[in-house]
Amino acid sequence: MNCILIKNGRVIDPANNIDKICDLRIENGKIAELGNNLSDGGADVIDASGLLVTPGLIDMHVHLRDPGLEYKEDIISGTAAAAAGGVTSLACMPNTRPILDNLAVCRYIITKAQEQGTANVFPIGSITQGLKGEILSEMGELKEGGCVAFSDDGLPVTSSELMRRALEYSHTFDMPIISHAEDLSLVGNGVMNEGAVSTELGLSGIPWVAEDAMTARDIMLAELTGGHMHMAHVSTRGSVDLVRQAKARGIRVTCEAAPHHFTLTDEAVRGYNTNAKMNPPLRSQADVDAVRAGLADGTIDAIATDHAPHHFDEKNVEFAIALNGIVGLETMLPLTLKLVEDKVLELNRAIALMSYQPARVLSIDRGTLSPGAVADVVIIDPTLTWEVVPQKLHSKSKNTPFGGWIMKGGAVKTLLAGKVVFER
Amino acid sequence: MQFQHRHILGIKQFSAEELNFILETSASFKEINTRDIKKVPTLRGKTIINLFFEASTRTRTSFEIAGKRLSADTVNISGSSSSVVKGETLEDTARNIEAMHPNIIVMRHNASGAAAYLAERMGCSVINAGDGTHEHPSQALLDAFTIRQHKGKISGLKVAIVGDITHSRVVRSNIDCLNKLGAEVWISGPKTMLPPGIERLGCKVAANLTEALTEADVVMMLRIQHERQGKTLIPSLREYSRYFGLNDKNLKLAKPDAIVMHPGPMNRGVEISSVVADGPQNVILDQVENGVAVRMALLYLVSGGEKLAEN
């Protein structure tokens, strides 16, 4: 029998309201028991004194670029980056080549991840065939194939009628629709947040209302249809408020926020830093504060990275033509722990936002240390300080605005079904 | 003083003292342009490449003449509006040109930040001749030079800049330049053409054209760039000229000795009436003339400037 005993760690399992120093025993890849002074009876012992022992983190918004764009990332490098960041489960977006709108691509991703990956990969199918915004994808079959949600991520569903039908149809299969809320007519040729910084740099701006207007529409459609609407990467004061009000009215809406949106403002774009170019763009301090408040009061359900690897050549160009997005899997944990240090979040809630809560949004059986659950566990040293050196990231792409930052906190051991897949 | 800059990327990099120094240097070059033989050997043997990714006649010609009058060898290269259209990155373009060992590259590009991008990657000097909607430092300097020529000073003047502020690189450089030199800059235009936070650059936003023009010492009109705008910014040129155009009537709001400027090319009858454009208060051709002197000074200063004494 394969047995691991993690001793004397501070075990945090928000799903079960557990936060105490104790031992955790893993048997045959499953959580066996939690308790004090568990005997090691032949188990491999890991001393976790002074460390946190939590469910493996879950990132519900990742671009693995595989199949089709493997020069940026593939399932192996992407899940390696996940493991290094303490992430044991991730949901990957469908904008691959070919698009994940059919069973073949879905099976390819799941199989490759199971055979060669170091994290659980849960595919997200596209809402519309070919991401064209015209005809719904075969959601029933995609669910059967292992998809956990649907999204045309990166592209808003511009037709309100089609979004309504998507919510109705996915409701039939009890699956969430993930919305990338953006009114493209308001975005125009904008390349960064509209404000004093865009004015000064002479770059076309994207107004906050481009996000808010679409968020409002999608929430109303969720109310109309009763479907589950999940708002991806909320970044504005307005959209956080809209979700807060919608939840108070009992509308079935959830949302996520990305670490860069609660850490950086549009000031990071200065110097035409293409590693600060993303969609939605980095916003103002007031928006950052609103996202933090939304995380604190429970309006925001999950922290997700929108991990978007791009090749150096795609960022080493004029700002206006650089591709959107940054890698995030390896910096999510310390950036979220910073919120704990800043007293925005309790540690328990921070862990919940990165594990139990996204699992609940996607209805996946992960994110808990309940006995019998799959032993996806991460051991975190909250005091570990390390410098972000882009070239040392496990992701194939190095596009991070946090290069040179000193981070506090990180995974020291990541266990996937009881097997160590990353060790610092 | 010693000029410490290898590149001219924007007004932002200069202190007021440095701006004044550039203007003084320009004044010393202006005289050369009025000589019968308009040539000095200052930059003999130096190679200047005018790399223009955007169409421009006035600025390119001005830089070319400036270089030639300093005896430099000037080469003009025009590219498509963005280097990627040709399938080559800007960095590759830059490397190829650098391999030919120019001393100075003067670049205009449609991407904001392109000049800085190039400067970071080049061994030679880079002069920004306009990057997207970011900066156009030589234009701001020639404007300041022209204001000083006519007003004798810049400090304490009220300068009104009117037009499409959002899409103007001239405005951004001018606000910074005139501000540092002590002027009070007011901007005005339809709200669709005023970008958010513009006042943080150091100007005042006038509620309307009347407020901007009243008691102004300098009125600077910007070109309405038909070709660049989406169709949604103004309903018609006719209406624009009525509410935001400068004519002989509303010019009376300004001080009697106010000067009228325009970076060109003008749309007569749109942002400026012909009566004003050709009237006694206009200094538009002085701007063009001064442009050559200012650009000679910039080319000279980034080249090290030690040979001026020989002229």
CSV table of C-alpha atoms in Angstrom, one decimal, chain A residues 208-376:
chain,number,residue,atom,x,y,z
A,208,TRP,CA,-14.6,50.5,-18.4
A,209,VAL,CA,-18.1,50.6,-19.7
A,210,ALA,CA,-17.2,48.2,-22.5
A,211,GLU,CA,-17.0,45.5,-19.7
A,212,ASP,CA,-19.9,46.8,-17.6
A,213,ALA,CA,-22.4,47.1,-20.4
A,214,MET,CA,-21.9,43.5,-21.4
A,215,THR,CA,-21.8,42.2,-17.8
A,216,ALA,CA,-25.2,43.9,-17.3
A,217,ARG,CA,-26.6,42.2,-20.4
A,218,ASP,CA,-25.3,38.8,-19.4
A,219,ILE,CA,-26.7,39.0,-15.9
A,220,MET,CA,-30.1,40.0,-17.3
A,221,LEU,CA,-30.0,37.0,-19.6
A,222,ALA,CA,-29.1,34.7,-16.7
A,223,GLU,CA,-32.1,36.1,-14.9
A,224,LEU,CA,-34.3,35.5,-17.9
A,225,THR,CA,-33.2,32.0,-18.5
A,226,GLY,CA,-32.3,30.7,-15.1
A,227,GLY,CA,-29.0,29.5,-16.6
A,228,HIS,CA,-25.7,29.6,-14.7
A,229,MET,CA,-23.7,32.6,-15.9
A,230,HIS,CA,-20.0,32.8,-14.8
A,231,MET,CA,-18.3,36.1,-15.5
A,232,ALA,CA,-14.6,35.6,-16.4
A,233,HIS,CA,-11.9,38.0,-15.2
A,234,VAL,CA,-14.0,40.8,-13.8
A,235,SER,CA,-11.8,43.9,-13.8
A,236,THR,CA,-14.0,47.0,-13.2
A,237,ARG,CA,-15.7,48.6,-10.3
A,238,GLY,CA,-19.0,48.5,-12.3
A,239,SER,CA,-18.9,44.8,-13.1
A,240,VAL,CA,-18.1,43.8,-9.5
A,241,ASP,CA,-21.1,45.9,-8.4
A,242,LEU,CA,-23.4,44.4,-11.0
A,243,VAL,CA,-22.5,40.9,-9.8
A,244,ARG,CA,-23.0,41.9,-6.2
A,245,GLN,CA,-26.4,43.2,-6.9
A,246,ALA,CA,-27.4,40.2,-9.1
A,247,LYS,CA,-26.4,37.8,-6.3
A,248,ALA,CA,-28.4,39.7,-3.8
A,249,ARG,CA,-31.4,39.3,-6.2
A,250,GLY,CA,-30.8,35.6,-6.4
A,251,ILE,CA,-29.7,35.5,-10.0
A,252,ARG,CA,-27.5,32.5,-10.8
A,253,VAL,CA,-24.3,34.3,-11.5
A,254,THR,CA,-20.7,33.6,-10.4
A,255,CYS,CA,-17.5,35.3,-11.2
A,256,GLU,CA,-13.7,35.2,-11.0
A,257,ALA,CA,-10.9,37.7,-10.8
A,258,ALA,CA,-7.3,37.5,-12.0
A,259,PRO,CA,-4.3,38.2,-9.7
A,260,HIS,CA,-3.0,40.9,-12.1
A,261,HIS,CA,-6.3,42.7,-11.8
A,262,PHE,CA,-6.1,42.9,-8.1
A,263,THR,CA,-2.3,43.7,-8.1
A,264,LEU,CA,-1.5,46.1,-10.9
A,265,THR,CA,-3.0,49.2,-12.4
A,266,ASP,CA,-2.6,50.7,-15.9
A,267,GLU,CA,0.5,52.5,-14.6
A,268,ALA,CA,2.3,49.2,-15.4
A,269,VAL,CA,1.9,50.0,-19.1
A,270,ARG,CA,4.3,52.9,-18.9
A,271,GLY,CA,7.4,52.4,-21.1
A,272,TYR,CA,5.0,50.6,-23.5
A,273,ASN,CA,5.5,47.4,-21.5
A,274,THR,CA,3.8,44.8,-23.7
A,275,ASN,CA,3.9,42.4,-20.7
A,276,ALA,CA,1.3,44.6,-19.2
A,277,LYS,CA,-1.0,44.3,-22.2
A,278,MET,CA,-3.9,42.1,-21.6
A,279,ASN,CA,-7.7,41.8,-22.0
A,280,PRO,CA,-9.4,43.0,-20.0
A,281,PRO,CA,-6.7,45.7,-19.6
A,282,LEU,CA,-5.1,46.7,-16.3
A,283,ARG,CA,-7.5,49.2,-14.9
A,284,SER,CA,-7.4,52.1,-12.4
A,285,GLN,CA,-6.6,52.0,-8.7
A,286,ALA,CA,-10.4,52.4,-8.0
A,287,ASP,CA,-11.1,49.3,-10.0
A,288,VAL,CA,-8.3,47.4,-8.3
A,289,ASP,CA,-9.8,48.4,-4.9
A,290,ALA,CA,-13.2,47.2,-6.1
A,291,VAL,CA,-11.9,43.8,-7.1
A,292,ARG,CA,-10.2,43.5,-3.8
A,293,ALA,CA,-13.4,44.4,-2.0
A,294,GLY,CA,-15.3,41.9,-4.1
A,295,LEU,CA,-12.9,39.2,-3.1
A,296,ALA,CA,-13.3,40.2,0.5
A,297,ASP,CA,-17.1,40.3,0.7
A,298,GLY,CA,-17.7,37.1,-1.3
A,299,THR,CA,-19.0,38.7,-4.5
A,300,ILE,CA,-16.1,37.1,-6.4
A,301,ASP,CA,-16.2,33.3,-6.2
A,302,ALA,CA,-12.8,32.4,-7.5
A,303,ILE,CA,-9.3,33.6,-8.3
A,304,ALA,CA,-8.2,32.5,-11.8
A,305,THR,CA,-5.1,33.4,-13.7
A,306,ASP,CA,-6.2,33.7,-17.3
A,307,HIS,CA,-2.8,32.1,-17.9
A,308,ALA,CA,-2.1,33.2,-21.5
A,309,PRO,CA,1.3,32.2,-22.8
A,310,HIS,CA,2.7,34.1,-25.8
A,311,HIS,CA,6.0,33.7,-27.6
A,312,PHE,CA,8.7,36.4,-27.1
A,313,ASP,CA,8.3,37.5,-30.7
A,314,GLU,CA,4.6,38.2,-30.2
A,315,LYS,CA,5.4,40.6,-27.3
A,316,ASN,CA,8.6,42.1,-28.7
A,317,VAL,CA,6.8,44.5,-31.0
A,318,GLU,CA,5.1,47.9,-30.9
A,319,PHE,CA,2.6,48.0,-28.1
A,320,ALA,CA,-0.4,48.4,-30.4
A,321,ILE,CA,0.2,45.2,-32.2
A,322,ALA,CA,1.4,43.0,-29.3
A,323,LEU,CA,-0.8,40.1,-28.4
A,324,ASN,CA,-2.9,40.3,-25.2
A,325,GLY,CA,-2.1,38.2,-22.1
A,326,ILE,CA,0.4,37.1,-19.5
A,327,VAL,CA,1.4,33.8,-17.9
A,328,GLY,CA,0.0,33.4,-14.4
A,329,LEU,CA,0.1,29.9,-13.0
A,330,GLU,CA,3.3,30.3,-11.1
A,331,THR,CA,2.6,33.7,-9.5
A,332,MET,CA,-1.1,33.2,-8.5
A,333,LEU,CA,-0.3,31.8,-5.0
A,334,PRO,CA,2.1,34.5,-3.8
A,335,LEU,CA,0.0,37.3,-5.3
A,336,THR,CA,-3.0,36.0,-3.5
A,337,LEU,CA,-1.1,35.5,-0.2
A,338,LYS,CA,-0.2,39.2,-0.5
A,339,LEU,CA,-3.9,39.9,-0.1
A,340,VAL,CA,-3.7,38.1,3.2
A,341,GLU,CA,-0.7,40.1,4.2
A,342,ASP,CA,-2.5,43.3,3.2
A,343,LYS,CA,-5.4,42.1,5.4
A,344,VAL,CA,-7.8,42.1,2.5
A,345,LEU,CA,-8.5,38.3,3.0
A,346,GLU,CA,-8.4,35.8,5.7
A,347,LEU,CA,-6.0,33.0,4.9
A,348,ASN,CA,-8.8,30.5,4.8
A,349,ARG,CA,-10.8,32.5,2.4
A,350,ALA,CA,-7.7,33.0,0.2
A,351,ILE,CA,-7.2,29.2,-0.1
A,352,ALA,CA,-11.0,28.7,-0.7
A,353,LEU,CA,-10.9,31.2,-3.6
A,354,MET,CA,-8.1,29.1,-5.2
A,355,SER,CA,-9.5,25.6,-4.5
A,356,TYR,CA,-12.9,24.7,-3.1
A,357,GLN,CA,-14.8,27.6,-4.7
A,358,PRO,CA,-13.7,27.2,-8.3
A,359,ALA,CA,-14.4,23.5,-7.9
A,360,ARG,CA,-17.9,24.4,-6.8
A,361,VAL,CA,-18.4,26.7,-9.8
A,362,LEU,CA,-17.4,24.0,-12.2
A,363,SER,CA,-18.9,21.1,-10.2
A,364,ILE,CA,-15.7,19.1,-10.1
A,365,ASP,CA,-14.9,16.7,-7.3
A,366,ARG,CA,-11.7,18.4,-6.2
A,367,GLY,CA,-10.6,21.2,-3.8
A,368,THR,CA,-11.1,19.4,-0.5
A,369,LEU,CA,-9.3,17.3,2.0
A,370,SER,CA,-12.3,15.2,3.0
A,371,PRO,CA,-11.5,11.6,3.7
A,372,GLY,CA,-12.0,9.6,0.5
A,373,ALA,CA,-11.3,12.6,-1.8
A,374,VAL,CA,-8.5,12.4,-4.4
A,375,ALA,CA,-5.3,13.4,-2.6
A,376,ASP,CA,-4.5,16.5,-4.6
